[in-house]
CSV table of C-alpha atoms in Angstrom, one decimal:
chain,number,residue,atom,x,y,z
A,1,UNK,CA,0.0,0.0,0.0
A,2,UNK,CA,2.8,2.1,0.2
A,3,UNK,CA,5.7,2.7,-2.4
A,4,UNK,CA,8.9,4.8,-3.0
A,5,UNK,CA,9.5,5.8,-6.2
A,6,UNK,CA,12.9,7.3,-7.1
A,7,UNK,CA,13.9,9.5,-9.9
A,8,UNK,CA,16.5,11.3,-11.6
A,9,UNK,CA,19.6,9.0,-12.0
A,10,UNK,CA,21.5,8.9,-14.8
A,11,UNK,CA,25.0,9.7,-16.8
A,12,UNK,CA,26.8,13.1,-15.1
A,13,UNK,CA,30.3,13.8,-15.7
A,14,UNK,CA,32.9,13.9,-12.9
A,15,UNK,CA,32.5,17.4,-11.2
A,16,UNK,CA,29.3,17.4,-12.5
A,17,UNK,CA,25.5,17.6,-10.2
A,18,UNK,CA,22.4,15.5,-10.1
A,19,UNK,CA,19.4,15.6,-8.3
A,20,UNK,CA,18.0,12.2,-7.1
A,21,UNK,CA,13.8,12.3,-6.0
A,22,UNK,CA,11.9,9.9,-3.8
A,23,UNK,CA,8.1,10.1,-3.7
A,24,UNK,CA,6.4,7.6,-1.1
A,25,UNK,CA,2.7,7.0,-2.3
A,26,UNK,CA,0.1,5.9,-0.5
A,27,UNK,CA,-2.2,7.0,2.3
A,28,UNK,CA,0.7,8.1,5.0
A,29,UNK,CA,0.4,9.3,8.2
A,30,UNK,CA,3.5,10.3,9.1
A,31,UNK,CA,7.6,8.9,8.3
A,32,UNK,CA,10.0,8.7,10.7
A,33,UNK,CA,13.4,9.0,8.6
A,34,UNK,CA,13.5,9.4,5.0
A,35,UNK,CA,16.7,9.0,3.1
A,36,UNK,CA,19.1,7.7,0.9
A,37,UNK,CA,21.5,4.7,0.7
A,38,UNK,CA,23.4,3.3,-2.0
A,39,UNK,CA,25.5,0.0,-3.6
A,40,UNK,CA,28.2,-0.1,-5.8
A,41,UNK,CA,29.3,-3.3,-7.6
A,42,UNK,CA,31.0,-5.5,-5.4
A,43,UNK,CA,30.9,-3.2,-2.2
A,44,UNK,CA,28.1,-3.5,0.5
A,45,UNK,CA,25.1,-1.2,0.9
A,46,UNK,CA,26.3,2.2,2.9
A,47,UNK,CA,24.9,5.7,4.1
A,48,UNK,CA,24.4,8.3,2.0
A,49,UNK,CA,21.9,10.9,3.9
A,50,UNK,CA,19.0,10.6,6.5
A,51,UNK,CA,16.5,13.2,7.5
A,52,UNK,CA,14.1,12.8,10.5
A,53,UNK,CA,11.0,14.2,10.7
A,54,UNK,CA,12.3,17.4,12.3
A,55,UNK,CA,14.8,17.7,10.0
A,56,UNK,CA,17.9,17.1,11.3
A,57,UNK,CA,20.6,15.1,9.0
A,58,UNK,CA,23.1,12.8,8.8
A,59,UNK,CA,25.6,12.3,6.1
A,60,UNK,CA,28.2,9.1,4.9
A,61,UNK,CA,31.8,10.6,5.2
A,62,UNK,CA,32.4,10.2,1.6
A,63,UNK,CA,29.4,12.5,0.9
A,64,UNK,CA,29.6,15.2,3.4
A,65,UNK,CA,30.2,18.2,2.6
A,66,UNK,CA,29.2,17.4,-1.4
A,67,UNK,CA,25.3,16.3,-1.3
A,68,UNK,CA,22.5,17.7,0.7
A,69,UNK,CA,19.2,16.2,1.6
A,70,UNK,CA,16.1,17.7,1.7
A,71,UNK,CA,12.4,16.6,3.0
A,72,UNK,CA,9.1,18.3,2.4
A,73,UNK,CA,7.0,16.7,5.3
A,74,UNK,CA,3.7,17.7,3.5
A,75,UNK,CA,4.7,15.6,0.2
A,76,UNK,CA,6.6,13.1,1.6
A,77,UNK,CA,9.3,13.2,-0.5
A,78,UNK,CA,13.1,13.5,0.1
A,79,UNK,CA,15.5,15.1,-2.2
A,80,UNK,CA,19.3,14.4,-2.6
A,81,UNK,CA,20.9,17.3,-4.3
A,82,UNK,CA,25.0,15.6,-5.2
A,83,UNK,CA,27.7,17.9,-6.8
A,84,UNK,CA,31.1,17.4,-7.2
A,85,UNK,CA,30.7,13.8,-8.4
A,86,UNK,CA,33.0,11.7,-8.9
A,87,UNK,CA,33.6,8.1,-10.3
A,88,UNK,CA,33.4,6.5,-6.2
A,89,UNK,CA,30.2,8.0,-6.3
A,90,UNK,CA,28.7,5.5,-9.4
A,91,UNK,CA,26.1,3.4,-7.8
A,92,UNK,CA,22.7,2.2,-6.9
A,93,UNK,CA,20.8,4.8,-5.2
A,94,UNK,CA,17.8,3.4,-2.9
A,95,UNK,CA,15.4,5.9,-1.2
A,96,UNK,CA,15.0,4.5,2.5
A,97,UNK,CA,11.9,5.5,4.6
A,98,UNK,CA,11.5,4.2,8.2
A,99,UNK,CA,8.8,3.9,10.8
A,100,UNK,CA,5.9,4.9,7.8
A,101,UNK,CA,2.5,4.9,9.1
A,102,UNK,CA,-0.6,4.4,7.5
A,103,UNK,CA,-4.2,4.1,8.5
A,104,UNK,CA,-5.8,1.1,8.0
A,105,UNK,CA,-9.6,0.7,9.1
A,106,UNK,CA,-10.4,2.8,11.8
A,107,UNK,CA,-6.6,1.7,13.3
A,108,UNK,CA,-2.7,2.7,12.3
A,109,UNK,CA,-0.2,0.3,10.5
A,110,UNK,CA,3.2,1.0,10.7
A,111,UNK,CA,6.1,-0.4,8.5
A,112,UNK,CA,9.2,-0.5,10.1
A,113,UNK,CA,11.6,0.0,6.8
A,114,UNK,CA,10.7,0.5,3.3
A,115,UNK,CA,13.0,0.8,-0.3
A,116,UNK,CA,12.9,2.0,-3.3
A,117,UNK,CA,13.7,-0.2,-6.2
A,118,UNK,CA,16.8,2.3,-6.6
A,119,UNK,CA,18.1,4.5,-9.6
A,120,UNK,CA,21.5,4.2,-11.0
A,121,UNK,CA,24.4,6.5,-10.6
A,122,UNK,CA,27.0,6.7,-13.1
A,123,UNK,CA,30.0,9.5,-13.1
A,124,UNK,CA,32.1,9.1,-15.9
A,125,UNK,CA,33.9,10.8,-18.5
């Protein structure tokens, strides 16, 4: 009943910017932490950028600095704004939402975790 949809990967050349998108759909309540998370061949799934509810953020290393993350509460949907890319940065991108609830009936559902399908990444020249 509830989806993330991501949008906006593609091709950007290094030193280059993209904007990554994640709408979550459905009849929501209220999220928790929306975000983003990504996977590069071979290499395990890391942090990129959280942002609660009251929007306070947290940032990968790698990424800080570079990218910013932006929620609009109202829409539920989280943006990740990435300049200065470079090649490290080429991956999946997956749009993370946690603690979603939902009405269901005349009671609340809540999902602990959700993903995206994810949207590729690629810096290159």
């Amino acid at each position: 009943q509830v989806q993330l949809v991501e949008s906006g990967g593609g091709l950007v050349q290094p030193g280059g910017s993209l904007t990554l998108s994640c709408a979550a759909s459905g009849r929501i309540r209220s999220i928790d932490h929306m975000g983003w998370y990504r996977q590069a061949p071979g290499k395990e799934r890391e942090l990129v950028a959280t942002v609660t509810s009251r929007g306070r953020t947290n940032y990968g290393d790698s990424v800080l600095g570079r990218f910013t993350v932006t929620r609009d509460i109202a829409k539920n949907t989280v943006t990740l704004q990435m300049n200065a890319l470079n090649p490290e940065d080429t991956a999946v991108y997956y749009c993370n939402a946690v603690r979603v609830t939902i009405p269901v009936g005349g009671s609340l559902h809540r999902y602990l975790e959700l993903w995206g399908e994810g949207t590729l990444v690629t810096v290159s020249a």
